[in-house]
PDB file of C-alpha atoms in Angstrom:
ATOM      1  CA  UNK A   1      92.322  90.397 122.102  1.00 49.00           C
ATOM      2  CA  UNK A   2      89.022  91.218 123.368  1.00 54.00           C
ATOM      3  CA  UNK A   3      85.977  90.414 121.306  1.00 64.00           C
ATOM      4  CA  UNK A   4      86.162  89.674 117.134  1.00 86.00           C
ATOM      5  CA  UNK A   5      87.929  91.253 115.115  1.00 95.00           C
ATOM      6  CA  UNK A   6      87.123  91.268 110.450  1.00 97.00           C
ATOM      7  CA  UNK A   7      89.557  90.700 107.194  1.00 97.00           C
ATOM      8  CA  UNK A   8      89.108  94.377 105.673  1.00 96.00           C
ATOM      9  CA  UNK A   9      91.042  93.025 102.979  1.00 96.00           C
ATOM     10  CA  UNK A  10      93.762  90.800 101.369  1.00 97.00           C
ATOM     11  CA  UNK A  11      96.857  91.435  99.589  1.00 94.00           C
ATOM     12  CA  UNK A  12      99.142  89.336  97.805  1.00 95.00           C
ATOM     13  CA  UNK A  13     102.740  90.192  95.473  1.00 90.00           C
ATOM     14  CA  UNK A  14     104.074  87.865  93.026  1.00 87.00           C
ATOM     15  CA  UNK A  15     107.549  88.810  93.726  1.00 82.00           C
ATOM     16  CA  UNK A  16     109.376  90.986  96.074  1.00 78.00           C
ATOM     17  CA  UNK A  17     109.217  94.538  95.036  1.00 74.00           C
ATOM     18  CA  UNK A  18     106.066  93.986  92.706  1.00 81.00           C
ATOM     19  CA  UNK A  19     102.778  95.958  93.602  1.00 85.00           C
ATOM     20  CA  UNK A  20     100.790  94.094  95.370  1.00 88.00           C
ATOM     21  CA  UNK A  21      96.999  92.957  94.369  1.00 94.00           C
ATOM     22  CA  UNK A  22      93.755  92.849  96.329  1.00 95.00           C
ATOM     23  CA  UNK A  23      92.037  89.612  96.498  1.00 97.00           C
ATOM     24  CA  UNK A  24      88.535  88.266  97.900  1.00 98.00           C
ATOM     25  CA  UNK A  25      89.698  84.983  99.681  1.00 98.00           C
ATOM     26  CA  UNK A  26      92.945  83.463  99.827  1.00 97.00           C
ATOM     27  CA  UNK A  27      94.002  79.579 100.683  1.00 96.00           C
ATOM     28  CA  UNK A  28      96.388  79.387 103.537  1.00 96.00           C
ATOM     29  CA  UNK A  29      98.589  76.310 103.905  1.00 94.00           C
ATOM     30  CA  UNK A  30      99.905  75.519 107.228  1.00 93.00           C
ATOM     31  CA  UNK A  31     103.828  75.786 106.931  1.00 89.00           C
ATOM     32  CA  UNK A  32     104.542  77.637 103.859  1.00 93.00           C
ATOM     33  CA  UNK A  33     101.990  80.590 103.494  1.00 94.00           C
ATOM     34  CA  UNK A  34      99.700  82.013 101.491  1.00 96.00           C
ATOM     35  CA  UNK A  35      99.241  80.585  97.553  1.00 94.00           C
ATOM     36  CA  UNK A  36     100.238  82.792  95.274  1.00 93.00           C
ATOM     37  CA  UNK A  37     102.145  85.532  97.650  1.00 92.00           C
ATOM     38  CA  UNK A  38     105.653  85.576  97.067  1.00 87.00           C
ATOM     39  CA  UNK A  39     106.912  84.493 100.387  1.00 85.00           C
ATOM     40  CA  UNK A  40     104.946  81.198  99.963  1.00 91.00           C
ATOM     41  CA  UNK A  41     107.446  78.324 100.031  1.00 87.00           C
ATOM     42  CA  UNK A  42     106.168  74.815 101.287  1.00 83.00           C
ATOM     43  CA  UNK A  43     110.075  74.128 102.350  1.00 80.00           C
ATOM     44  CA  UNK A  44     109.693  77.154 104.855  1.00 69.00           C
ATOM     45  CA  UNK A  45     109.423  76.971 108.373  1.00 63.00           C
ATOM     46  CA  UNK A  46     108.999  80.719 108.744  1.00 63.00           C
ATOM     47  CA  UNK A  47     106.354  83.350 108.788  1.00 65.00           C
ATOM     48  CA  UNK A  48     103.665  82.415 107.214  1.00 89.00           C
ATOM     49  CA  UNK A  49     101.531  85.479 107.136  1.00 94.00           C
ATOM     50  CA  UNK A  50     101.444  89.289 107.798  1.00 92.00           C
ATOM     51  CA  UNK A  51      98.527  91.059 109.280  1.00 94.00           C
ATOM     52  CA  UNK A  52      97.969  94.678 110.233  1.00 91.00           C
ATOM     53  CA  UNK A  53      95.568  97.222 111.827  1.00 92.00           C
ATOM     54  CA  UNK A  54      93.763  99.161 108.985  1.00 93.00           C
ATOM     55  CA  UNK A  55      93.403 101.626 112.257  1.00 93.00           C
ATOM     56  CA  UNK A  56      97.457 102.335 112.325  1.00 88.00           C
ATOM     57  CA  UNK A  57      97.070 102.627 108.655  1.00 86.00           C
ATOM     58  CA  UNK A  58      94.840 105.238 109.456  1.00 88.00           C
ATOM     59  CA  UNK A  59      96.723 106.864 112.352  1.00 84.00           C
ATOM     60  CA  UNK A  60      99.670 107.235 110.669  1.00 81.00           C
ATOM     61  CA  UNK A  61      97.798 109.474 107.700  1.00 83.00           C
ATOM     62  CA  UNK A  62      96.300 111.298 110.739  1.00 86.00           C
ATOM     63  CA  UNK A  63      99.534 111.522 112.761  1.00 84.00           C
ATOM     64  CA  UNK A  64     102.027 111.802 109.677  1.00 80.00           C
ATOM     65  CA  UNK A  65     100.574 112.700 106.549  1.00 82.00           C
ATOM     66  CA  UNK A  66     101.570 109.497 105.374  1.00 79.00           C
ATOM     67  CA  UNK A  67      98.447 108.620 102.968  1.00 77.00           C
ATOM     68  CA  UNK A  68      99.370 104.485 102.294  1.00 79.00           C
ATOM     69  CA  UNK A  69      96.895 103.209  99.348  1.00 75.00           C
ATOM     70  CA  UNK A  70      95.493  99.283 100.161  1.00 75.00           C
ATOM     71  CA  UNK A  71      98.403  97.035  99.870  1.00 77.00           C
ATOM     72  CA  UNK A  72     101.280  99.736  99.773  1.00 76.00           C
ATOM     73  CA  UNK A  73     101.669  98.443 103.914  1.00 75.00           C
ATOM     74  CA  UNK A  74     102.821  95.464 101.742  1.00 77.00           C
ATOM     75  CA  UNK A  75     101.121  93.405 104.524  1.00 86.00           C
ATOM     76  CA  UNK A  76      99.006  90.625 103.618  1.00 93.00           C
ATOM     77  CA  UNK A  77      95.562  90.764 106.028  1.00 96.00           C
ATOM     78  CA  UNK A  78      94.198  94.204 106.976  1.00 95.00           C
ATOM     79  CA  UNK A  79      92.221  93.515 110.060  1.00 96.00           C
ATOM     80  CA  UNK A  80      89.923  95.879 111.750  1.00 96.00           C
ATOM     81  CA  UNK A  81      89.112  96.253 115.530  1.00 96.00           C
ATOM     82  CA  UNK A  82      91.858  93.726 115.505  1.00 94.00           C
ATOM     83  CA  UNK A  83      94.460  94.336 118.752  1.00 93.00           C
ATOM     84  CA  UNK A  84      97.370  92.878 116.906  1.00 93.00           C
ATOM     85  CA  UNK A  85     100.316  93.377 118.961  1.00 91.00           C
ATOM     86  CA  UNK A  86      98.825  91.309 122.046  1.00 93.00           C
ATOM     87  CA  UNK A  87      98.649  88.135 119.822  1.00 95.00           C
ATOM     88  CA  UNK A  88     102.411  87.458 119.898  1.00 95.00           C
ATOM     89  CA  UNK A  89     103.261  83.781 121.171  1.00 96.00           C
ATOM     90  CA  UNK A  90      98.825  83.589 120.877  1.00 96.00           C
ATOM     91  CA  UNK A  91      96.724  81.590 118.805  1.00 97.00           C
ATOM     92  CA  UNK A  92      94.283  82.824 117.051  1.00 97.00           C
ATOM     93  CA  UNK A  93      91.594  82.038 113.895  1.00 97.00           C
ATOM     94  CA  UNK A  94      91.526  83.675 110.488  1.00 97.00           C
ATOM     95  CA  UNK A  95      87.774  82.549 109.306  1.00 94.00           C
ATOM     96  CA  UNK A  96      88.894  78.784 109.231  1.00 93.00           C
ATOM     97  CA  UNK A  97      92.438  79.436 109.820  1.00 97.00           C
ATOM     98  CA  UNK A  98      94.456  78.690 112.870  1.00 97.00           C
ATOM     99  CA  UNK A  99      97.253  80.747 112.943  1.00 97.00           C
ATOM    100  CA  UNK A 100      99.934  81.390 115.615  1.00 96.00           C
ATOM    101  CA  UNK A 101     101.289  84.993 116.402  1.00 95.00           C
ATOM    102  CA  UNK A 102     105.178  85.215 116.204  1.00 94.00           C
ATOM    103  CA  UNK A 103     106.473  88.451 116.540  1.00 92.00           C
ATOM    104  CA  UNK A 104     105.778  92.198 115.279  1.00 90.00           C
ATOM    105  CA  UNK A 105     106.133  92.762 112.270  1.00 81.00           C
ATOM    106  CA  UNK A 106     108.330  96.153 112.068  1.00 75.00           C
ATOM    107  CA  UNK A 107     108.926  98.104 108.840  1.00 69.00           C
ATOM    108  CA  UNK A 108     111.655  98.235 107.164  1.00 64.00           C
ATOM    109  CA  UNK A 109     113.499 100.467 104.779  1.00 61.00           C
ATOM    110  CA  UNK A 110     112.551  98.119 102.135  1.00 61.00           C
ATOM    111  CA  UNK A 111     108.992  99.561 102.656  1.00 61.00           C
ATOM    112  CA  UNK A 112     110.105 102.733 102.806  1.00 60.00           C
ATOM    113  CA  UNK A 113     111.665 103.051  99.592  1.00 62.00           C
ATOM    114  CA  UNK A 114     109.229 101.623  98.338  1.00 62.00           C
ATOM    115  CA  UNK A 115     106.245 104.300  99.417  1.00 67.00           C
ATOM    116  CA  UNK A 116     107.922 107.684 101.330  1.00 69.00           C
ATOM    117  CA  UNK A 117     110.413 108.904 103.617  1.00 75.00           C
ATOM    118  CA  UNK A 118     108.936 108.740 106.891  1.00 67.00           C
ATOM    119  CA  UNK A 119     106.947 106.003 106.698  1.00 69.00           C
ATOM    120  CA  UNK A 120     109.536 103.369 108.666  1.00 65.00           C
ATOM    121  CA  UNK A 121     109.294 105.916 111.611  1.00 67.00           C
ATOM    122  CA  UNK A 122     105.613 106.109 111.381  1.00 70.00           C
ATOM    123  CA  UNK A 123     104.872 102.629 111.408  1.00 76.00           C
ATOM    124  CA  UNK A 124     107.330 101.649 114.500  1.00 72.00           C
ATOM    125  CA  UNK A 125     105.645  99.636 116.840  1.00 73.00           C
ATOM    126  CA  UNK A 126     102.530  99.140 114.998  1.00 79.00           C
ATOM    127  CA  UNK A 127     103.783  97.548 111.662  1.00 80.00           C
ATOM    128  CA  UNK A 128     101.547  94.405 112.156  1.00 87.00           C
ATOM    129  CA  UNK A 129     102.166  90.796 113.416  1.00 93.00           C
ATOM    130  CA  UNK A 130     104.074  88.218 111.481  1.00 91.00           C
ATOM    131  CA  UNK A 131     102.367  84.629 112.106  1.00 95.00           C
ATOM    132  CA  UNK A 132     102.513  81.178 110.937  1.00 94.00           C
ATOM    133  CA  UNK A 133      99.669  79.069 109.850  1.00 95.00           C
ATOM    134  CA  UNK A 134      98.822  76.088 111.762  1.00 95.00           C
ATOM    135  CA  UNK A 135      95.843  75.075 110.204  1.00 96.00           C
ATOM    136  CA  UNK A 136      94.925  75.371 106.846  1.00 95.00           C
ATOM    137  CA  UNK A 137      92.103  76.745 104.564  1.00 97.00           C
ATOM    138  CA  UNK A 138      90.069  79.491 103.228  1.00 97.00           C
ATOM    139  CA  UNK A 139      90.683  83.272 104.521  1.00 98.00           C
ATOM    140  CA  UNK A 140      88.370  85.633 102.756  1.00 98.00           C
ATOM    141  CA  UNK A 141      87.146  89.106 103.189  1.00 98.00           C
ATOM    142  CA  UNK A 142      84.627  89.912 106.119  1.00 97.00           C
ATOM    143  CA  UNK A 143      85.782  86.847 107.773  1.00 98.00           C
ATOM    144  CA  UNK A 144      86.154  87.266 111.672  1.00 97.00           C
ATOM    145  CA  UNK A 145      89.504  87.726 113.426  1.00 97.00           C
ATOM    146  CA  UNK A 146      89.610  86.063 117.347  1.00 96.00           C
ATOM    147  CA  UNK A 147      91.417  84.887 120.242  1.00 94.00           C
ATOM    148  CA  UNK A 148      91.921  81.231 120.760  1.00 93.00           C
TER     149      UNK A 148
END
């Protein structure tokens, strides 16, 4: 990832269909997730986090059609100028957060039933980054995104 990269903004879901919900700062615990979303689980030993590039949110309305409202991505950090898919097997910093990247995070059909047909194809390949926390703390909006 070449220079730094912002939190645009944060989403979180209770559960796993509900809508999710736009927050200001969020506290990320190393090994289970982020408080409050619903795949936090302090047992888990999986991904942690899910980011994605507000710019392939935009592309894909450009491209597509596709108009996805904050949060509908159902990812939970929208970064801008943010290269996402080279931080796989990378460590990198949320504002105070260390996180490492795992793999891509490709829709699903989940998330297209969920907003419209189409939008699994649109997303392929730029669907985000799953990650898992290595450090905890505080990730807010307008904090910086970088390499490590």
């Amino acid at each position: 990832m070449d220079g730094t990269g912002t939190v645009e903004a944060i989403h979180l879901a209770s559960e796993s269909a509900e809508k999710t919900e736009a927050v200001e700062s969020v506290e990320a615990v190393a090994g289970a997730g982020l408080r409050g979303d619903r795949h936090f689980d302090p047992d888990s030993s999986g991904d942690d986090i899910t980011l994605i590039e507000v710019e392939a949110v935009e592309a894909v309305e450009q491209e597509s059609g596709i108009s996805l409202e904050p949060g509908e991505h159902r990812r939970n950090v929208t970064t801008r100028d943010t290269a996402l898919n080279h931080l796989v097997d990378e460590r990198f910093r949320i504002g105070e957060v260390v996180c490492e990247g795992v793999e891509l995070c490709e829709p699903c059909s989940h998330l297209e039933s969920l907003t419209e047909k189409g939008t699994l194809s649109a997303l392929v390949h730029r669907g985000g980054l799953r990650a898992v926390i290595v450090k905890s703390g505080e990730i807010g909006v307008g904090d910086s995104v970088e390499s490590l």
